[in-house]
Short mmCIF file of C-alpha atoms and ligand atoms in Angstrom, two decimals:
data_model
loop_
_atom_site.label_atom_id
_atom_site.label_comp_id
_atom_site.label_asym_id
_atom_site.label_seq_id
_atom_site.Cartn_x
_atom_site.Cartn_y
_atom_site.Cartn_z
CA MET A 299 0.00 0.00 0.00
CA LYS A 300 1.55 3.29 -1.10
CA GLN A 301 1.10 6.06 1.42
CA LYS A 302 1.50 9.80 1.77
CA ILE A 303 3.95 10.35 4.58
CA GLY A 304 4.98 13.61 6.24
CA ILE A 305 8.39 13.68 7.94
CA SER A 306 9.60 16.30 10.42
CA CYS A 307 13.13 16.36 11.76
CA TYR A 308 15.97 18.72 12.57
CA PRO A 309 17.33 19.21 9.08
CA THR A 310 20.88 20.14 10.00
CA VAL A 311 23.87 17.84 10.39
CA GLY A 312 23.18 15.16 13.02
CA GLY A 313 22.27 11.50 13.14
CA SER A 314 18.53 11.99 13.58
CA GLY A 315 18.30 14.30 10.55
CA VAL A 316 20.40 11.87 8.51
CA VAL A 317 18.23 8.88 9.43
CA ALA A 318 14.98 10.79 8.78
CA THR A 319 16.19 12.00 5.39
CA GLU A 320 17.62 8.67 4.25
CA LEU A 321 14.39 6.97 5.33
CA GLY A 322 12.35 9.48 3.31
CA LYS A 323 14.55 8.90 0.25
CA LEU A 324 14.25 5.11 0.44
CA LEU A 325 10.49 5.27 1.04
CA ALA A 326 10.18 7.52 -2.01
CA GLU A 327 12.18 5.00 -4.06
CA LYS A 328 9.61 2.40 -3.03
CA GLY A 329 6.80 4.57 -4.41
CA HIS A 330 5.51 6.38 -1.32
CA GLU A 331 4.89 10.13 -1.51
CA ILE A 332 7.13 11.91 0.98
CA HIS A 333 6.60 15.40 2.40
CA PHE A 334 9.42 16.87 4.48
CA ILE A 335 8.21 19.62 6.82
CA SER A 336 11.16 21.47 8.35
CA THR A 337 12.90 24.82 8.67
CA SER A 338 15.37 24.15 5.89
CA MET A 339 15.96 21.54 3.23
CA PRO A 340 17.39 18.43 4.97
CA PHE A 341 21.09 18.51 4.12
CA ARG A 342 21.18 14.98 2.73
CA LEU A 343 18.37 15.83 0.27
CA ASN A 344 20.97 16.77 -2.27
CA LYS A 345 19.29 15.93 -5.56
CA THR A 346 15.87 15.92 -7.15
CA TYR A 347 13.51 13.13 -6.22
CA PRO A 348 10.20 13.19 -8.12
CA ASN A 349 7.98 12.07 -5.23
CA ILE A 350 9.67 14.00 -2.44
CA TYR A 351 8.25 17.39 -1.53
CA TYR A 352 9.69 19.94 0.84
CA HIS A 353 7.54 22.33 2.87
CA GLU A 354 9.48 25.07 4.56
CA VAL A 355 8.57 26.18 8.05
CA GLU A 356 9.25 29.90 8.17
CA VAL A 357 9.63 31.12 11.72
CA SER A 358 9.06 34.86 11.91
CA GLN A 359 10.37 37.03 14.70
CA PHE A 360 7.62 39.30 16.07
CA GLU A 361 8.37 41.96 18.64
CA VAL A 362 5.67 40.65 20.96
CA PHE A 363 7.45 37.31 21.26
CA GLN A 364 10.62 37.06 23.29
CA TYR A 365 11.47 33.83 21.41
CA PRO A 366 10.61 32.86 17.81
CA PRO A 367 7.49 30.63 17.94
CA TYR A 368 9.05 27.61 16.13
CA SER A 369 6.74 25.01 17.63
CA LEU A 370 3.53 26.91 16.83
CA THR A 371 4.63 27.68 13.29
CA LEU A 372 5.61 24.06 12.75
CA ALA A 373 2.27 22.78 14.08
CA SER A 374 0.42 25.20 11.78
CA LYS A 375 2.48 24.12 8.79
CA MET A 376 1.92 20.47 9.61
CA ALA A 377 -1.84 21.01 9.76
CA GLU A 378 -1.76 22.87 6.44
CA VAL A 379 0.26 20.11 4.72
CA ILE A 380 -1.85 17.28 6.22
CA GLU A 381 -5.05 18.79 4.78
CA ARG A 382 -3.70 20.01 1.45
CA GLU A 383 -1.64 16.93 0.60
CA GLN A 384 -4.03 14.47 2.24
CA LEU A 385 -1.30 12.84 4.31
CA ASP A 386 -1.88 9.43 5.89
CA VAL A 387 0.94 9.44 8.42
CA LEU A 388 3.14 12.05 10.05
CA HIS A 389 6.47 10.58 11.17
CA VAL A 390 8.24 12.90 13.59
CA HIS A 391 11.77 12.59 14.89
CA TYR A 392 12.13 13.76 18.52
CA ALA A 393 9.33 13.98 21.06
CA VAL A 394 9.87 17.66 21.75
CA PRO A 395 8.90 19.69 20.02
CA HIS A 396 8.14 17.61 16.91
CA ALA A 397 5.75 15.03 18.38
CA VAL A 398 4.00 17.70 20.42
CA CYS A 399 3.55 19.81 17.27
CA ALA A 400 2.26 16.78 15.35
CA LEU A 401 -0.33 16.08 18.05
CA LEU A 402 -1.45 19.70 17.97
CA ALA A 403 -1.71 19.56 14.17
CA LYS A 404 -3.69 16.30 14.39
CA ASP A 405 -6.13 18.05 16.69
CA MET A 406 -6.44 20.99 14.28
CA VAL A 407 -7.44 19.01 11.20
CA GLU A 408 -10.51 17.05 10.14
CA ARG A 409 -8.40 14.31 8.56
CA ASP A 410 -7.62 11.13 10.45
CA ILE A 411 -3.83 11.49 10.45
CA LYS A 412 -1.65 9.04 12.40
CA VAL A 413 1.40 10.21 14.33
CA VAL A 414 4.49 8.01 14.53
CA THR A 415 7.20 9.32 16.88
CA THR A 416 10.81 8.17 16.81
CA LEU A 417 12.97 8.87 19.87
CA HIS A 418 16.62 9.52 19.14
CA GLY A 419 18.08 10.09 22.56
CA THR A 420 18.65 13.65 23.62
CA ASP A 421 14.91 14.15 24.11
CA ILE A 422 15.02 11.46 26.80
CA THR A 423 18.59 11.38 28.10
CA VAL A 424 18.88 15.15 28.51
CA LEU A 425 15.47 16.85 28.23
CA GLY A 426 13.71 13.94 29.92
CA HIS A 427 15.46 14.87 33.16
CA ASP A 428 14.26 18.47 33.05
CA SER A 429 11.25 18.73 35.33
CA SER A 430 9.72 21.51 33.23
CA LEU A 431 9.76 19.37 30.07
CA LYS A 432 9.13 15.91 31.52
CA PRO A 433 5.31 16.18 31.52
CA ILE A 434 5.13 17.30 27.89
CA ILE A 435 7.58 14.60 26.72
CA LYS A 436 5.47 12.00 28.53
CA TYR A 437 2.33 13.43 26.92
CA ALA A 438 3.89 13.28 23.44
CA ILE A 439 4.91 9.66 23.93
CA GLU A 440 1.61 8.55 25.40
CA ARG A 441 -0.54 10.22 22.76
CA SER A 442 1.41 9.31 19.62
CA ASP A 443 -0.19 6.49 17.62
CA LYS A 444 3.10 4.62 17.63
CA VAL A 445 6.44 5.26 19.32
CA THR A 446 9.76 3.82 18.27
CA ALA A 447 13.24 4.20 19.73
CA VAL A 448 16.57 3.72 17.96
CA SER A 449 17.88 1.19 20.51
CA GLN A 450 16.56 -1.13 23.18
CA ALA A 451 18.54 0.82 25.73
CA LEU A 452 16.73 4.01 24.79
CA ALA A 453 13.32 2.29 24.82
CA SER A 454 13.94 0.91 28.34
CA GLN A 455 15.38 4.17 29.62
CA THR A 456 12.37 6.09 28.30
CA LYS A 457 9.92 3.74 29.98
CA GLU A 458 11.79 3.84 33.24
CA SER A 459 12.53 7.52 33.51
CA LEU A 460 9.10 8.71 32.36
CA HIS A 461 7.07 5.84 33.84
CA ILE A 462 5.67 4.91 30.44
CA THR A 463 3.72 1.67 30.21
CA ARG A 464 2.79 1.66 26.52
CA PRO A 465 4.98 -0.37 24.15
CA ILE A 466 7.93 1.36 22.51
CA GLU A 467 9.30 -0.58 19.58
CA THR A 468 12.99 -0.63 18.84
CA ILE A 469 13.83 0.10 15.24
CA TYR A 470 17.54 0.42 14.75
CA ASN A 471 19.15 3.03 12.56
CA PHE A 472 20.54 2.05 9.18
CA ILE A 473 22.91 3.37 6.56
CA ASP A 474 22.72 3.57 2.80
CA GLU A 475 24.88 0.60 1.79
CA ARG A 476 25.34 2.11 -1.66
CA VAL A 477 27.38 4.88 -0.03
CA TYR A 478 28.88 3.32 3.10
CA LYS A 479 30.91 0.41 1.81
CA PRO A 480 34.58 -0.56 1.68
CA GLN A 481 36.44 1.11 -1.15
CA ILE A 482 40.06 0.89 -2.19
CA MET A 483 41.25 4.45 -1.76
CA LYS A 484 43.99 6.03 -3.74
CA ASN A 485 46.75 7.52 -1.65
CA GLU A 486 45.87 11.11 -2.55
CA LEU A 487 43.76 11.70 0.53
CA LYS A 488 46.53 10.45 2.80
CA HIS A 489 49.08 12.56 0.95
CA ALA A 490 46.86 15.63 1.21
CA TYR A 491 46.99 15.31 4.98
CA HIS A 492 50.69 14.35 5.06
CA ILE A 493 49.93 10.89 6.41
CA GLN A 494 52.78 8.45 5.84
CA GLU A 495 52.20 4.95 4.45
CA HIS A 496 53.29 3.24 7.67
CA GLU A 497 51.08 5.36 9.93
CA LYS A 498 47.84 3.98 11.34
CA ILE A 499 44.76 6.18 11.07
CA VAL A 500 42.28 6.63 13.88
CA VAL A 501 39.08 8.56 13.27
CA HIS A 502 36.51 10.26 15.47
CA ILE A 503 33.35 11.83 14.04
CA SER A 504 30.90 13.83 16.14
CA ASN A 505 29.48 17.23 16.98
CA PHE A 506 32.07 17.67 19.76
CA ARG A 507 29.39 18.23 22.42
CA PRO A 508 30.57 17.52 26.01
CA VAL A 509 28.65 14.24 25.91
CA LYS A 510 31.06 12.97 23.21
CA ARG A 511 34.07 13.21 25.59
CA VAL A 512 36.48 14.28 22.87
CA VAL A 513 39.29 14.76 25.41
CA ASP A 514 39.05 11.01 26.11
CA VAL A 515 39.36 10.41 22.38
CA VAL A 516 42.63 12.39 22.27
CA GLU A 517 43.85 10.64 25.43
CA ALA A 518 43.06 7.18 24.06
CA PHE A 519 44.90 8.12 20.89
CA HIS A 520 47.85 9.28 22.99
CA VAL A 521 48.06 5.79 24.56
CA LEU A 522 48.06 4.20 21.11
CA HIS A 523 50.42 6.78 19.65
CA GLU A 524 53.09 5.97 22.26
CA HIS A 525 53.43 2.52 20.70
CA THR A 526 52.46 3.01 17.04
CA PRO A 527 53.13 5.76 14.49
CA SER A 528 49.65 7.10 13.88
CA LYS A 529 47.40 10.05 13.11
CA LEU A 530 44.05 10.95 14.65
CA LEU A 531 41.47 12.54 12.36
CA MET A 532 38.95 14.58 14.37
CA ILE A 533 35.99 15.20 12.05
CA GLY A 534 33.18 17.57 12.99
CA ASP A 535 33.01 20.66 15.11
CA GLY A 536 31.41 21.84 18.31
CA PRO A 537 31.88 23.28 21.78
CA ASP A 538 34.68 20.98 23.00
CA ARG A 539 36.91 21.26 19.95
CA ASN A 540 39.37 23.60 21.69
CA LYS A 541 39.47 21.48 24.82
CA ALA A 542 40.47 18.50 22.68
CA TYR A 543 43.09 20.59 20.88
CA ARG A 544 44.56 21.82 24.18
CA HIS A 545 44.78 18.24 25.42
CA ALA A 546 46.66 17.23 22.27
CA VAL A 547 49.09 20.13 22.83
CA GLN A 548 49.53 19.16 26.49
CA ARG A 549 50.35 15.60 25.47
CA GLY A 550 52.79 16.81 22.80
CA ILE A 551 50.90 15.10 19.97
CA SER A 552 49.21 18.07 18.33
CA GLU A 553 51.05 17.50 15.06
CA ASP A 554 49.45 14.08 14.78
CA VAL A 555 45.93 15.13 15.76
CA LEU A 556 44.26 16.70 12.75
CA PHE A 557 41.10 18.73 13.30
CA LEU A 558 39.35 18.58 9.94
CA GLY A 559 36.08 20.33 10.85
CA SER A 560 32.82 19.22 9.23
CA GLN A 561 33.37 17.13 6.13
CA LYS A 562 31.00 16.10 3.36
CA ASN A 563 32.58 12.87 2.13
CA ILE A 564 32.81 11.02 5.42
CA VAL A 565 32.97 7.71 3.59
CA ASP A 566 36.34 8.63 2.05
CA PHE A 567 37.83 9.22 5.48
CA LEU A 568 36.34 6.00 6.81
CA ASN A 569 37.95 4.15 3.94
CA ILE A 570 41.43 5.29 4.90
CA ALA A 571 40.83 4.72 8.64
CA ASP A 572 42.01 1.70 10.64
CA ILE A 573 40.07 2.30 13.86
CA MET A 574 37.26 4.55 15.10
CA PHE A 575 36.89 5.83 18.66
CA LEU A 576 33.40 6.65 19.95
CA LEU A 577 33.89 7.27 23.67
CA SER A 578 30.67 9.10 24.52
CA GLU A 579 29.16 9.43 27.95
CA LYS A 580 25.68 8.99 26.52
CA GLU A 581 24.78 7.65 23.10
CA SER A 582 21.40 6.21 22.25
CA PHE A 583 22.74 4.54 19.11
CA GLY A 584 25.96 5.90 17.56
CA LEU A 585 25.29 6.21 13.84
CA ALA A 586 28.95 7.08 13.16
CA ALA A 587 29.95 3.65 14.54
CA LEU A 588 27.57 1.94 12.13
CA GLU A 589 28.97 3.91 9.20
CA ALA A 590 32.48 2.86 10.21
CA MET A 591 31.52 -0.82 10.55
CA ALA A 592 29.88 -0.76 7.12
CA CYS A 593 33.26 0.32 5.72
CA GLY A 594 35.05 -2.46 7.61
CA VAL A 595 36.49 -0.22 10.33
CA PRO A 596 36.36 -1.75 13.83
CA VAL A 597 35.10 0.64 16.51
CA ILE A 598 36.26 1.08 20.09
CA GLY A 599 33.26 2.49 21.95
CA THR A 600 31.99 3.00 25.46
CA ASP A 601 29.61 0.51 27.05
CA THR A 602 26.82 3.03 27.40
CA GLY A 603 23.31 3.45 25.98
CA GLY A 604 22.82 1.79 22.62
CA ILE A 605 26.53 1.48 21.71
CA PRO A 606 26.79 -2.19 22.83
CA GLU A 607 23.82 -2.98 20.57
CA VAL A 608 25.79 -1.65 17.61
CA ILE A 609 29.30 -2.85 18.50
CA VAL A 610 29.46 -6.44 19.72
CA ASN A 611 32.26 -6.41 22.28
CA ASN A 612 35.15 -8.66 21.28
CA GLU A 613 33.55 -9.49 17.95
CA THR A 614 33.17 -6.35 15.83
CA GLY A 615 35.08 -4.01 18.14
CA TYR A 616 35.51 -3.38 21.85
CA THR A 617 33.42 -1.58 24.43
CA CYS A 618 35.11 0.03 27.43
CA PRO A 619 33.83 1.85 30.53
CA VAL A 620 33.04 5.54 30.06
CA GLY A 621 36.09 7.62 30.98
CA ASP A 622 38.60 4.77 30.67
CA ALA A 623 40.63 6.27 27.84
CA GLU A 624 43.62 4.10 28.67
CA GLU A 625 41.68 0.90 28.14
CA ALA A 626 40.28 2.26 24.86
CA GLY A 627 43.80 3.10 23.65
CA LEU A 628 45.18 -0.30 24.70
CA LYS A 629 42.30 -2.14 23.02
CA ALA A 630 42.99 -0.25 19.79
CA LEU A 631 46.67 -1.12 20.08
CA HIS A 632 45.89 -4.81 20.66
CA LEU A 633 43.71 -4.94 17.55
CA LEU A 634 46.27 -3.19 15.39
CA GLN A 635 49.04 -5.50 16.60
CA HIS A 636 47.07 -8.63 15.67
CA PRO A 637 46.28 -8.51 11.94
CA LEU A 638 44.25 -11.74 11.90
CA LEU A 639 42.09 -10.58 14.77
CA TYR A 640 41.75 -7.20 13.06
CA GLU A 641 40.52 -8.84 9.84
CA ALA A 642 38.07 -11.00 11.77
CA PHE A 643 36.62 -7.93 13.56
CA SER A 644 36.44 -5.97 10.32
CA SER A 645 34.55 -8.79 8.53
CA ALA A 646 32.26 -9.43 11.50
CA GLY A 647 31.38 -5.73 11.56
CA LYS A 648 30.46 -5.68 7.87
CA ALA A 649 28.41 -8.86 8.27
CA ARG A 650 26.57 -7.43 11.28
CA VAL A 651 25.63 -4.30 9.35
CA GLU A 652 24.19 -6.48 6.57
CA GLU A 653 22.32 -8.81 8.91
CA VAL A 654 20.95 -6.43 11.52
CA PHE A 655 21.09 -2.88 10.14
CA ALA A 656 20.34 -3.38 6.44
CA SER A 657 18.37 -0.45 5.07
CA SER A 658 15.90 -2.81 3.34
CA LEU A 659 14.98 -4.44 6.68
CA ILE A 660 14.62 -1.18 8.55
CA VAL A 661 12.61 0.57 5.84
CA GLU A 662 10.25 -2.43 5.68
CA TYR A 663 9.87 -2.27 9.44
CA TYR A 664 8.84 1.39 9.27
CA GLU A 665 6.45 0.61 6.40
CA SER A 666 4.79 -2.10 8.49
CA ILE A 667 4.33 0.40 11.29
CA TYR A 668 2.76 3.00 8.98
CA HIS A 669 0.44 0.29 7.68
CA GLU A 670 -0.44 -0.89 11.17
CA VAL A 671 -1.34 2.59 12.45
CA SER A 672 -3.41 3.28 9.36
CA LEU A 673 -5.63 0.32 10.24
CA THR A 674 -6.45 1.66 13.73
O1 GMT B 1138 24.56 12.80 19.07
C1 GMT B 1138 24.09 13.92 18.91
O2 GMT B 1138 24.42 14.85 19.63
C2 GMT B 1138 23.12 14.20 17.79
C3 GMT B 1138 21.82 13.43 17.95
C4 GMT B 1138 20.90 13.80 16.79
O3 GMT B 1138 19.90 14.44 17.02
O4 GMT B 1138 21.19 13.45 15.67
O5 GMT B 1138 22.11 12.03 17.91
C5 GMT B 1138 21.17 11.16 18.49
O6 GMT B 1138 20.47 10.49 17.43
C6 GMT B 1138 21.30 9.69 16.57
C7 GMT B 1138 20.41 9.08 15.50
O7 GMT B 1138 19.46 8.23 16.05
C8 GMT B 1138 22.03 8.61 17.39
O8 GMT B 1138 22.86 7.86 16.54
C9 GMT B 1138 22.86 9.27 18.50
O9 GMT B 1138 23.39 8.24 19.31
C10 GMT B 1138 21.96 10.17 19.36
N1 GMT B 1138 22.81 10.94 20.27
C11 GMT B 1138 22.80 10.75 21.60
O10 GMT B 1138 22.11 9.90 22.15
C12 GMT B 1138 23.74 11.60 22.39
#
């Protein structure tokens, strides 16, 4: 059954926006009509797709408002698009404000629209602890027609911290296998960054928020670097970038820690990398880890949130306690010193992506949910 599906997400760089956009693209390829409703064009929507439409939410600044009324404007736009385009389902990413806006829009229209809410993490792990937002997050989750979470850890945490009794289904994130795959890279990229043939390459990709513990990433690299000639590629940008840089200077390794800022062709960097570090304090899933595994790069992560559901400890990578940078560095060293083990981890990671996180499986899962809610 082909459906008309509205999707709302934060359109800027970030895992939730990436997943929402890739999902919309794959649903469109399967013949569904997709309507993105957001403040700007989702950044991964980089070419023309005949059955994808984009509806811009323009948030005006009026003098009477101290803050721009994003949520109200979004709800209004959602209601307008639901009626005009005759949407069947509105799939919103993040409980606040997107699910709340969707519920408001549902109440505004005559049409029997169904609201599917996907939780990505920060709405629960950070905002869910804020007493002023807790009641509205709970409301959004309880009133949505269906709620999904990107890991079992996030689903359980949501139920526990907000005392939710309704089912929350886990639907894992996925990657586009046509993009994230192993590729033999020419040496130009390494040369461009003055990386020598014999040097190992470690990569970290994030938004450098405190929760990503980028200082631990530099420290873990320092442990590895003491034993192996290597370079650390820090990709992304954010508040803790300078802290990480200062730590590299303090450790005397700043020449080998390259801060590359935000990059478009992440897959190229993954294909020259040997190891990824993802040492976050909180992480509901860890999309960057999945992208690395798809390219055959083993990941050393922390045993927090959904990370152990992505990385199988001792099989596709290693998980270490949060804050134990030394163990992370030593685990990376161990893997790099044992080529057979390294190959086994790399292959197991690729196989796991195909078996558990294949886009075809995940997209079908979402389709079955849209179908199910439409029958209620
Ligand atoms: O990690 C972030 O700070 C960005 C955030 C987002 O909105 O994209 O990521 C969350 O959603 C991603 C997609 O589901 C997950 O892969 C990330 O683990 C999750 N971040 C956190 O839980 C901190």
